[in-house]
Short mmCIF file of C-alpha atoms in Angstrom, two decimals:
data_model
loop_
_atom_site.label_atom_id
_atom_site.label_comp_id
_atom_site.label_asym_id
_atom_site.label_seq_id
_atom_site.Cartn_x
_atom_site.Cartn_y
_atom_site.Cartn_z
CA MET A 289 -55.59 18.55 58.56
CA LYS A 290 -54.13 19.94 61.94
CA LEU A 291 -50.77 20.97 62.53
CA GLY A 292 -49.84 18.85 65.41
CA ARG A 293 -49.81 16.01 63.69
CA VAL A 294 -47.87 16.91 60.81
CA TRP A 295 -45.24 18.56 63.46
CA ALA A 296 -45.03 15.03 65.24
CA ILE A 297 -44.72 13.45 61.50
CA ALA A 298 -42.08 16.22 60.88
CA ARG A 299 -40.44 15.86 63.78
CA LYS A 300 -40.01 12.21 64.08
CA GLU A 301 -38.50 12.25 60.07
CA PHE A 302 -36.08 15.49 61.34
CA LEU A 303 -34.70 12.82 64.17
CA HIS A 304 -34.19 10.53 62.08
CA VAL A 305 -32.16 12.61 59.74
CA TYR A 306 -30.11 14.29 62.68
CA ARG A 307 -29.55 10.54 63.27
CA ASP A 308 -27.72 9.58 60.68
CA PRO A 309 -25.52 12.15 60.48
CA ARG A 310 -24.24 10.41 57.09
CA SER A 311 -27.18 11.09 55.21
CA LEU A 312 -27.08 14.41 56.50
CA ILE A 313 -23.58 15.12 55.07
CA MET A 314 -24.22 13.57 51.92
CA ALA A 315 -27.02 15.63 51.44
CA LEU A 316 -25.02 19.06 52.47
CA ALA A 317 -21.77 17.66 50.54
CA ILE A 318 -23.36 16.48 47.26
CA PRO A 319 -23.97 20.22 46.25
CA VAL A 320 -20.56 21.52 47.21
CA LEU A 321 -18.80 18.20 44.96
CA LEU A 322 -21.26 18.66 42.05
CA LEU A 323 -20.36 22.44 42.43
CA VAL A 324 -16.28 22.25 42.06
CA LEU A 325 -17.13 19.01 40.09
CA PHE A 326 -18.85 20.81 37.03
CA GLY A 327 -17.74 25.04 37.51
CA TYR A 328 -13.96 23.53 36.92
CA ALA A 329 -13.69 20.28 35.50
CA LEU A 330 -16.93 21.00 33.45
CA THR A 331 -16.30 23.76 30.78
CA LEU A 332 -17.79 24.29 27.30
CA ASP A 333 -15.03 27.10 26.31
CA VAL A 334 -12.62 26.28 23.33
CA ASP A 335 -9.48 27.72 23.77
CA GLN A 336 -5.87 27.10 24.32
CA VAL A 337 -6.08 24.09 21.69
CA PRO A 338 -3.06 22.10 20.87
CA LEU A 339 -1.57 23.03 17.81
CA ALA A 340 1.99 21.42 16.05
CA VAL A 341 3.25 23.27 13.40
CA TRP A 342 5.21 22.15 10.41
CA ASP A 343 6.72 25.30 8.46
CA GLN A 344 8.57 23.98 5.44
CA SER A 345 9.09 27.45 4.76
CA GLY A 346 10.80 28.59 7.36
CA THR A 347 10.98 32.45 6.52
CA ALA A 348 9.46 35.68 7.64
CA ASP A 349 6.17 35.64 5.63
CA SER A 350 5.84 31.82 6.95
CA ARG A 351 6.66 32.82 10.59
CA GLN A 352 4.24 35.90 10.77
CA PHE A 353 1.06 33.81 9.66
CA VAL A 354 2.29 30.87 12.58
CA ALA A 355 1.96 34.32 14.91
CA GLN A 356 -1.64 34.95 14.00
CA PHE A 357 -2.19 32.09 15.67
CA SER A 358 0.32 31.72 18.53
CA GLY A 359 -0.49 35.40 19.41
CA SER A 360 -4.47 34.45 20.03
CA ARG A 361 -5.73 33.08 22.78
CA TYR A 362 -7.46 30.18 21.17
CA PHE A 363 -4.48 28.18 20.04
CA GLN A 364 -1.16 26.66 21.60
CA LEU A 365 1.67 25.86 19.46
CA THR A 366 3.34 22.50 20.44
CA ASP A 367 6.93 21.39 19.80
CA PRO A 368 7.64 22.55 16.39
CA VAL A 369 7.99 19.32 13.73
CA SER A 370 10.15 18.75 10.54
CA SER A 371 8.06 15.99 8.80
CA TYR A 372 4.75 15.10 8.48
CA LYS A 373 5.52 11.61 10.02
CA GLU A 374 6.08 13.36 13.37
CA LEU A 375 2.55 15.45 12.74
CA THR A 376 0.81 12.33 12.70
CA TYR A 377 2.26 11.21 15.66
CA MET A 378 1.14 14.37 17.73
CA LEU A 379 -2.46 13.69 16.58
CA ASP A 380 -2.39 10.46 16.96
CA SER A 381 -0.69 10.20 20.20
CA GLY A 382 -3.08 13.75 21.39
CA LYS A 383 -0.03 15.86 21.57
CA ALA A 384 -2.05 18.07 18.85
CA LEU A 385 -5.83 18.07 18.64
CA THR A 386 -4.97 20.42 14.92
CA ALA A 387 -2.18 21.40 12.86
CA LEU A 388 -0.96 23.65 10.35
CA THR A 389 0.64 22.57 7.30
CA LEU A 390 3.23 25.04 5.30
CA PRO A 391 4.61 24.89 2.17
CA ARG A 392 7.68 25.60 1.05
CA THR A 393 6.93 27.86 -1.39
CA PHE A 394 4.86 29.81 1.14
CA ALA A 395 6.40 33.07 0.72
CA ASP A 396 7.25 32.60 -2.60
CA ASP A 397 3.48 32.66 -3.99
CA LEU A 398 2.59 35.13 -1.86
CA ASN A 399 5.31 37.77 -2.90
CA ALA A 400 4.19 36.64 -6.35
CA GLY A 401 1.05 37.45 -5.68
CA ARG A 402 0.10 33.51 -6.40
CA GLN A 403 -2.80 31.82 -4.08
CA VAL A 404 -1.03 30.33 -1.12
CA LYS A 405 -2.22 26.56 -0.23
CA VAL A 406 -1.83 26.20 3.63
CA GLN A 407 -2.94 22.99 5.19
CA PHE A 408 -5.08 22.50 8.46
CA ILE A 409 -5.93 19.53 10.15
CA VAL A 410 -8.40 18.72 12.99
CA ASP A 411 -8.79 15.90 14.94
CA GLY A 412 -12.19 14.86 14.83
CA SER A 413 -12.85 13.31 17.82
CA ASP A 414 -14.45 15.53 19.43
CA SER A 415 -16.62 17.28 17.06
CA ASN A 416 -17.65 20.42 18.97
CA THR A 417 -14.13 20.98 20.07
CA ALA A 418 -13.53 20.21 16.13
CA THR A 419 -15.77 22.83 14.73
CA ILE A 420 -14.96 25.27 16.62
CA ALA A 421 -11.06 25.43 16.15
CA LEU A 422 -12.05 24.94 12.67
CA GLY A 423 -13.64 28.08 12.82
CA TYR A 424 -11.23 30.01 15.30
CA ALA A 425 -8.74 29.12 12.39
CA GLN A 426 -10.68 30.29 9.09
CA ALA A 427 -11.42 33.61 10.71
CA ILE A 428 -7.96 34.31 11.68
CA THR A 429 -6.73 32.94 7.89
CA ASN A 430 -9.02 35.84 6.90
CA ILE A 431 -8.50 38.12 8.63
CA TYR A 432 -4.52 37.58 7.42
CA SER A 433 -5.63 37.41 4.07
CA ASN A 434 -7.22 40.73 4.49
CA GLY A 435 -4.58 42.20 5.44
CA ILE A 436 -2.44 41.20 2.95
CA LEU A 437 -5.16 42.40 0.10
CA VAL A 438 -5.25 45.72 2.11
CA ASP A 439 -1.45 46.22 2.18
CA ARG A 440 -1.05 45.42 -1.98
CA ILE A 441 -3.44 47.88 -2.56
CA GLU A 442 -2.07 50.63 -0.41
CA ARG A 443 1.51 49.76 -2.34
CA ALA A 444 0.24 49.86 -5.58
CA GLY A 445 -1.42 53.43 -4.60
CA GLY A 446 -4.65 52.42 -4.48
CA ARG A 447 -7.50 53.21 -2.27
CA PRO A 448 -8.60 50.19 0.46
CA PRO A 449 -11.73 49.04 -0.49
CA ARG A 450 -14.25 49.31 1.20
CA PHE A 451 -16.53 46.35 2.93
CA PRO A 452 -20.13 46.25 2.06
CA LEU A 453 -20.59 44.72 5.43
CA ASP A 454 -19.45 46.04 8.73
CA VAL A 455 -20.52 44.06 11.57
CA ARG A 456 -19.47 44.14 15.18
CA ALA A 457 -20.87 42.23 17.36
CA ARG A 458 -22.30 42.36 21.01
CA VAL A 459 -22.70 39.39 23.49
CA TRP A 460 -25.61 40.16 25.55
CA PHE A 461 -25.94 38.78 29.46
CA ASN A 462 -22.60 36.26 29.37
CA PRO A 463 -20.11 39.10 27.34
CA GLU A 464 -17.43 36.98 28.67
CA LEU A 465 -18.27 34.11 27.05
CA GLU A 466 -17.50 32.33 29.79
CA SER A 467 -19.24 29.07 30.04
CA LYS A 468 -19.81 28.12 33.96
CA ASN A 469 -21.86 31.54 33.52
CA PHE A 470 -24.10 28.88 31.58
CA ILE A 471 -23.61 25.86 34.23
CA ILE A 472 -23.55 27.08 37.32
CA PRO A 473 -27.30 28.39 37.22
CA GLY A 474 -28.80 25.31 35.35
CA LEU A 475 -26.84 22.93 38.00
CA ILE A 476 -28.47 24.47 40.56
CA ALA A 477 -31.53 22.36 39.05
CA VAL A 478 -29.75 19.31 38.83
CA ILE A 479 -28.47 19.78 42.56
CA LEU A 480 -32.14 19.81 44.03
CA SER A 481 -32.96 16.63 41.70
CA VAL A 482 -30.48 14.60 43.22
CA ILE A 483 -31.79 15.78 46.73
CA ALA A 484 -35.15 14.67 45.88
CA SER A 485 -34.09 11.40 44.19
CA LEU A 486 -31.71 10.99 46.69
CA LEU A 487 -33.36 11.24 50.20
CA THR A 488 -37.28 11.38 50.12
CA ALA A 489 -37.13 8.07 47.72
CA LEU A 490 -36.47 6.34 50.23
CA THR A 491 -38.42 7.47 53.06
CA ILE A 492 -41.75 5.70 53.21
CA ALA A 493 -40.12 2.54 51.51
CA ARG A 494 -37.58 2.57 54.76
CA GLU A 495 -40.83 3.07 57.42
CA TRP A 496 -42.16 -0.21 55.34
CA GLU A 497 -39.06 -2.08 55.58
CA ARG A 498 -38.03 -0.82 58.89
CA GLY A 499 -41.66 -2.74 59.55
CA THR A 500 -42.63 0.74 61.12
CA MET A 501 -45.12 1.67 58.83
CA GLU A 502 -47.73 -0.48 60.70
CA GLN A 503 -47.53 1.76 64.61
CA LEU A 504 -48.14 5.09 61.66
CA ILE A 505 -51.13 3.42 60.30
CA SER A 506 -52.56 2.50 63.47
CA THR A 507 -52.40 6.54 64.94
CA PRO A 508 -55.13 8.77 63.83
CA VAL A 509 -52.72 10.35 61.17
CA ARG A 510 -54.51 11.32 57.82
CA PRO A 511 -52.72 10.89 54.82
CA VAL A 512 -52.00 14.39 54.03
CA GLU A 513 -51.17 15.10 57.41
CA LEU A 514 -48.13 12.07 57.28
CA VAL A 515 -46.78 13.68 53.38
CA VAL A 516 -46.51 16.72 54.58
CA GLY A 517 -44.54 16.12 57.80
CA LYS A 518 -42.28 13.60 55.96
CA LEU A 519 -41.60 16.82 53.27
CA LEU A 520 -40.99 19.46 55.93
CA PRO A 521 -37.35 18.57 56.88
CA TYR A 522 -36.33 18.11 53.09
CA ILE A 523 -37.54 21.04 51.88
CA ALA A 524 -35.40 22.52 55.16
CA ILE A 525 -32.98 20.33 53.49
CA GLY A 526 -33.51 21.65 49.71
CA PHE A 527 -33.20 25.32 50.48
CA ALA A 528 -30.15 25.04 52.47
CA ASP A 529 -28.56 22.84 49.92
CA LEU A 530 -30.05 25.62 47.63
CA ILE A 531 -28.39 28.34 49.72
CA ILE A 532 -24.94 26.63 49.70
CA ALA A 533 -25.09 26.68 45.50
CA VAL A 534 -26.30 30.05 45.18
CA VAL A 535 -23.49 31.50 47.51
CA MET A 536 -21.11 29.60 46.25
CA GLY A 537 -21.65 30.81 42.91
CA GLN A 538 -21.87 34.69 43.72
CA TYR A 539 -18.54 34.24 45.71
CA LEU A 540 -16.11 30.90 44.58
CA PHE A 541 -17.58 31.15 40.46
CA HIS A 542 -18.35 35.15 40.69
CA VAL A 543 -21.41 34.30 38.47
CA PRO A 544 -23.73 37.44 38.32
CA LEU A 545 -26.84 37.24 39.32
CA ARG A 546 -28.75 39.60 37.42
CA GLY A 547 -32.12 39.43 38.91
CA SER A 548 -34.05 38.92 41.40
CA LEU A 549 -33.02 36.71 44.29
CA VAL A 550 -37.12 37.16 45.96
CA LEU A 551 -38.27 35.49 42.60
CA LEU A 552 -35.00 32.93 42.48
CA PHE A 553 -36.37 31.45 45.72
CA ALA A 554 -39.79 30.95 45.02
CA THR A 555 -39.04 29.32 42.01
CA ALA A 556 -36.72 27.68 43.53
CA GLY A 557 -39.23 26.61 46.20
CA LEU A 558 -41.95 25.93 43.84
CA PHE A 559 -39.80 22.85 41.88
CA LEU A 560 -38.05 21.53 45.22
CA LEU A 561 -42.22 20.98 46.44
CA GLY A 562 -42.62 19.13 43.17
CA ALA A 563 -39.32 17.31 42.77
CA LEU A 564 -39.96 16.03 46.60
CA ALA A 565 -43.94 15.03 46.20
CA GLN A 566 -42.21 13.33 43.61
CA GLY A 567 -39.38 11.23 45.04
CA LEU A 568 -41.83 10.24 47.80
CA THR A 569 -44.89 9.51 45.51
CA ILE A 570 -42.23 6.99 43.72
CA SER A 571 -41.20 5.73 47.85
CA ILE A 572 -45.24 5.13 48.23
CA VAL A 573 -45.23 2.87 45.28
CA ALA A 574 -42.02 0.71 45.35
CA LYS A 575 -42.13 0.02 49.48
CA ASN A 576 -38.57 -0.80 48.40
CA GLN A 577 -35.41 1.21 48.93
CA LEU A 578 -33.36 -0.71 46.46
CA LEU A 579 -36.25 -0.18 43.64
CA ALA A 580 -37.65 3.76 44.80
CA GLY A 581 -33.87 4.77 44.44
CA GLN A 582 -33.24 3.69 41.42
CA ILE A 583 -36.60 4.82 40.04
CA ALA A 584 -35.91 8.37 41.25
CA LEU A 585 -32.50 8.39 39.32
CA LEU A 586 -34.58 7.48 36.32
CA SER A 587 -37.38 9.64 36.39
CA THR A 588 -36.21 12.94 38.45
CA PHE A 589 -31.90 13.13 37.98
CA LEU A 590 -31.27 12.00 34.72
CA PRO A 591 -34.13 13.66 32.59
CA ALA A 592 -32.58 17.52 34.85
CA PHE A 593 -29.16 16.53 33.68
CA LEU A 594 -30.45 15.22 30.34
CA LEU A 595 -33.37 16.65 29.13
CA SER A 596 -33.66 20.18 31.11
CA GLY A 597 -30.98 22.03 28.95
CA PHE A 598 -28.95 22.23 31.54
CA ALA A 599 -25.72 20.93 29.16
CA PHE A 600 -27.33 19.68 26.05
CA ALA A 601 -29.77 22.50 23.73
CA ILE A 602 -33.03 21.19 23.90
CA SER A 603 -33.54 22.37 19.84
CA ASN A 604 -30.26 20.23 18.93
CA MET A 605 -31.84 16.77 20.06
CA PRO A 606 -34.48 15.31 17.72
CA LEU A 607 -38.57 15.88 17.39
CA ALA A 608 -39.25 12.78 19.87
CA LEU A 609 -36.77 14.01 22.59
CA GLN A 610 -38.08 17.24 21.96
CA LEU A 611 -42.00 16.54 22.79
CA VAL A 612 -40.62 14.78 25.76
CA THR A 613 -39.00 17.53 27.87
CA TYR A 614 -42.00 19.57 27.48
CA ILE A 615 -43.26 17.11 30.32
CA VAL A 616 -39.72 17.40 32.30
CA PRO A 617 -40.32 20.05 35.35
CA ALA A 618 -36.68 20.90 35.71
CA ARG A 619 -36.93 22.15 31.58
CA TYR A 620 -38.76 25.50 32.63
CA PHE A 621 -36.46 25.62 35.89
CA VAL A 622 -32.90 25.70 34.32
CA THR A 623 -35.33 28.23 31.49
CA LEU A 624 -36.18 30.39 35.01
CA LEU A 625 -32.71 30.28 36.58
CA LYS A 626 -30.72 31.63 33.46
CA GLY A 627 -33.20 34.44 32.79
CA ILE A 628 -32.83 35.57 36.42
CA TYR A 629 -29.12 34.94 36.85
CA LEU A 630 -27.97 35.74 33.14
CA LYS A 631 -30.91 38.32 32.01
CA GLY A 632 -32.58 39.21 34.97
CA VAL A 633 -36.13 39.27 33.47
CA GLY A 634 -39.02 38.48 35.48
CA LEU A 635 -41.92 37.32 36.01
CA GLU A 636 -43.06 39.14 32.14
CA VAL A 637 -40.89 37.57 30.22
CA MET A 638 -41.30 34.28 32.22
CA GLY A 639 -44.29 33.44 33.20
CA ALA A 640 -45.73 31.02 31.79
CA GLU A 641 -43.00 28.86 33.07
CA VAL A 642 -43.43 30.04 36.96
CA ALA A 643 -46.94 29.46 35.81
CA ILE A 644 -46.07 25.56 34.70
CA LEU A 645 -43.86 24.93 38.05
CA ALA A 646 -46.73 25.91 40.22
CA VAL A 647 -49.31 23.37 38.76
CA PHE A 648 -46.64 21.71 38.87
CA ALA A 649 -45.74 21.55 42.78
CA PRO A 650 -49.32 20.96 44.40
CA LEU A 651 -50.78 18.28 41.13
CA MET A 652 -47.72 15.68 42.67
CA LEU A 653 -48.51 16.65 46.34
CA LEU A 654 -51.75 15.59 45.76
CA ILE A 655 -50.78 12.33 44.15
CA ALA A 656 -48.32 11.71 47.01
CA ILE A 657 -51.48 11.74 49.27
CA ARG A 658 -53.96 9.73 47.21
CA LYS A 659 -51.22 7.20 46.55
CA PHE A 660 -50.51 6.76 50.21
CA LYS A 661 -53.25 4.56 51.92
CA LYS A 662 -53.62 3.56 55.87
CA LYS A 663 -53.59 -0.63 54.62
CA LEU A 664 -50.57 -3.51 54.87
CA VAL A 665 -51.63 -4.05 51.78
#
């Protein structure tokens, strides 16, 4: 491989990118757009859930119980309702996702030591939000009930019971439990996959459609020189996108970067090289920009988004899909990103993931070189 020929091909591709500012702007704007959309719009945090309350008791005891919900950050009270029909309308219209119904005998039963039956209704259209909101309501109710029991025992002159277990939770790696700290690192893998699917998947196919491939074939340029030269400009664009993502994550979303920045860029380079080589292979095989773009979208972006563990936990997927995720390179890169960003771990923990990417990158590069033939047919 002669570096002069590689640089000539790379320079030609750089000029093409430079003369097509729309593609360059798109390549640099996509990370910003995705980070802003996912960072602000996509959130897995469940708080400020709209809660409609029908307090039929209207007593100080019932208001104290309702205050347990309104005083937490997990529920936000809507306008009060005065009938079951109004409560149903609030749920049907989406103005409330949860509803709380207190009976007329709430205070009487509570003061008489009888068990009070309270109805908590959850809109199950969004199963994830409904499950979490139900857990919040049960926790608030248990705390309120335990407080009443302890108060009764103290009033009777007894000694409050010592609960058998004293659980003191401590959250590691993401103490604030903010979903952006989980989403932004994994989004880097999606961004780099998008660059691969939108840019390199069209390079060789574009040469065939424009009729310039015949000129390249007639030159003494070898397949390895052509492939490497074609990849260099997009590697530079990919690293520019990576820098944009890291800077925005650090200073706009304040996502902690606890691990090694060098390891982050090194592993990102391996993944980027493999993803770009994969896109180039698709372009070589398809020889058509529309077909190459569609294949790239299905084979790079969608697996990185759906099967990498970025948005959906792999452990919750059916077994068949869990097995499929092992051949998705983004799975290992997402694991590395979360480990570097949130846990601050290195090769001693994630050596296997790095090794897989170290095999994936040269393997895809070799396939791209093998697939390219200096023939018109």
